[in-house]
Amino acid sequence: MPITRRELITGAAAGAGGLVIGGVTGSLIGGGDDGGGGGGETSLSGQAAKVAEERKLSPDDVTRAVKTFIPPGGEAKDEFFLICSGGHSGQVIVMGVPSMRTLKVIGVFAPEPWQGHATGAAHSNEIISKGTDAKSKPTSAAGGNLTWGDTHHPALSETKGEYDGRWAYINDRANGRIAMIDLRDFKVKQIVDVPNLDSSHGGVFCTPNSEYVHISTMSPTLLDPTKAETALANFKDAFRGFSTFLKVDEKTGRMDLAKSFQIELPPYTQDLADSGKLVSDGWVFINSYNSEMAFGGNNEGGKPLEVGASANDFDMMHIINWKKAEQVVASKAKTINGMRVIPMDVAVSEGILHLAPEPKSPHGVDVAPNGNYISVGGKLDPHVTIYSMEKIKAAIEKKDYEKVDQFGVPVLKLDSVVAGRVEVGLGPLHTQYDAEGHGYISLFLDSAVAKFSLGEPYFSGDKTFQLVDKLPVHYNIGHLCTMEGDTVSPKGKYLIALNKWSIDRFPVVGTLKPQNFQLVDLTGEKMEILSETSIGLGEPHYVQAIAVDKVKAWEVYPLGTNPGTMEKDPNSIDTGGEKYQRNGTTVEAWVSVKRSQFKPDIIRAKKGDKVILHLTNVEKTPDATHGFSIPRYNINVSLDPGEYSKVEFTADAQGTFAFYCTEFCSALHLEMQGWLVVG
Ligand code: CUA
């Protein structure tokens, strides 16, 4: 007899439970759809009680399990994808909610042999190599291509302010780069080495219709590298920040530098950023710290950088009118390192750039679903400060300035632009939202999440800007994520706490410990932790959650698809199209790949020949993936069903090289091999 998860939770399954999960009856799971836990009348009986007792699980634990369990082959499925940065693993992790299962790891800035990323496929090598080519940046120090990155902030593409499930962008905090992942096959398609950006922390998001993806500097950029020796002492003139609007091709999702532009900013350390939406559409907000422009020097008689950078009571939120910038860029930009840049004085005179004070070393600047409220956490201030776009617009209109900063940028009066403040606790960082007018802010020092209320139209009178609830998490939370919580229509239900430390939570696996994602239930009066999941694949920094049914991922590639173009490659073949030819010193083969053979399976070359292999997986069955590896040539590509991949190398090592299929594809998987003979 089938039994649904909802019936179980609401108690409608009383009496039927024995068939499916033992003796869990209606009353024992709390008897109501009330968010669970919370100490309702709960008891267990029968088989479930026995198992629960043996495993030391309380009735509340059982409720939590029922809320997150995905039965094998059952109807309950994950509702959301988490698109997680992987930190300095250079990768992106895809997980499911509520199960918190890891579904995929996407190689982005770093090689990922399972997907054949940066391990021999021509299209993948091209992505990596074009991703290290900005004129403004020296590459010689790295000896060529960079093969690592520090993925920080994913940004899902949007239509009308909602995630549309087409593309995900992710920045490399280390090198000021950004990558595009196509959600049709969950693979990276492009890495852009953004000119004039040596680094980038959190300034990544898409504008509401994915007109642009934004990325800004973190450490300000030295304008003239030949003046490096005296630059630090001359910080104010030598360095600048840049806000970058990368034009997104509406068909392919690729970023086009020729149609992109930057806005020159003061050399404050620009930090997180967010796009306006609805009432604030056309604007972006970037917070900054170190408006003191401290640069350290604790070994040269100076103060430690963090002391100098925390001296002032206020730093500066940057308020940028990008629609205005878009209008003036053609006539008023100058070109620096191939990028159109609107100079700071033009940005000021055109009303494109304003500043507003932000309390002590702020972090997180997050626009609420209605576009009016902008929440800023002050790392060293126990409040979240909530700005209002309506007030900002009025203040700009009235030129309600408290001063002009040392770069000539007008600074709006704090009182004119702030709508409310809520004392939330120690170390407030990032805010996400639900659809009912609540913000959820992470508190790093408190190791907690605070829930607070916004103002009109969500709440009125003494219900506005109040602390509503607070939940301890474990431990040292950085970012958090509610479901589609930075769009115009958050989906509520769950929150993920991205905890940096996990001491005492998991079995010890040596000195480098996993991070701890805690899944939090938002459906009840009080927030409640449902589960915790170790993350041993990197250091996820930020995560966005998108409804699974919005992503229209392919199950198989149409035959002969080159993932680099997402189109049929002219060199792809079907069964029967196999060829092998020599042209001077070039050996070229068109190879079909299927269970359980490569054809042709002997490739003969002379030492020094150029070898070009066109590999097509001619399978049409989902899951029928093969791999192609020539180990000593450092080649390993994945050939998903229908995929075409080109492999090109110089046969500079003599010998017989057994190539093989790296994917356990069939009963005769081990027999799926061949020879590269280099004579
Ligand atoms: Cu094909 Cu293993």
Short mmCIF file of C-alpha atoms in Angstrom, two decimals, residues 17 26 28 54 69 72 107-109 150 177 221 248 291 294 364 414 453 478 488 494-495 510 526 571 599 625 662:
data_model
loop_
_atom_site.label_atom_id
_atom_site.label_comp_id
_atom_site.label_asym_id
_atom_site.label_seq_id
_atom_site.Cartn_x
_atom_site.Cartn_y
_atom_site.Cartn_z
CA GLY A 17 2.59 2.54 8.85
CA GLY A 26 0.22 9.43 13.21
CA LEU A 28 4.03 9.61 17.15
CA GLU A 54 18.92 1.31 19.22
CA PHE A 69 14.61 11.18 3.54
CA PRO A 72 15.20 4.51 -2.96
CA GLY A 107 35.61 21.14 -12.83
CA VAL A 108 35.91 24.87 -13.50
CA PHE A 109 39.27 26.52 -12.85
CA ASP A 150 39.24 30.17 -5.73
CA ARG A 177 38.31 35.76 -13.43
CA THR A 221 44.29 47.16 -9.01
CA VAL A 248 25.88 38.29 -21.66
CA SER A 291 38.13 52.85 2.97
CA ALA A 294 45.55 50.67 4.90
CA GLY A 364 27.11 41.48 2.73
CA LEU A 414 23.22 58.07 6.50
CA SER A 453 11.49 41.52 9.96
CA GLY A 478 29.91 32.30 6.69
CA VAL A 488 12.07 38.47 -6.57
CA TYR A 494 14.72 25.64 3.79
CA LEU A 495 17.87 27.49 4.69
CA GLY A 510 42.79 13.84 9.94
CA LYS A 526 11.05 28.57 15.13
CA ASN A 571 34.35 15.99 -37.39
CA LYS A 599 37.31 1.72 -33.66
CA THR A 625 29.54 7.19 -20.76
CA THR A 662 38.30 4.94 -17.96
#
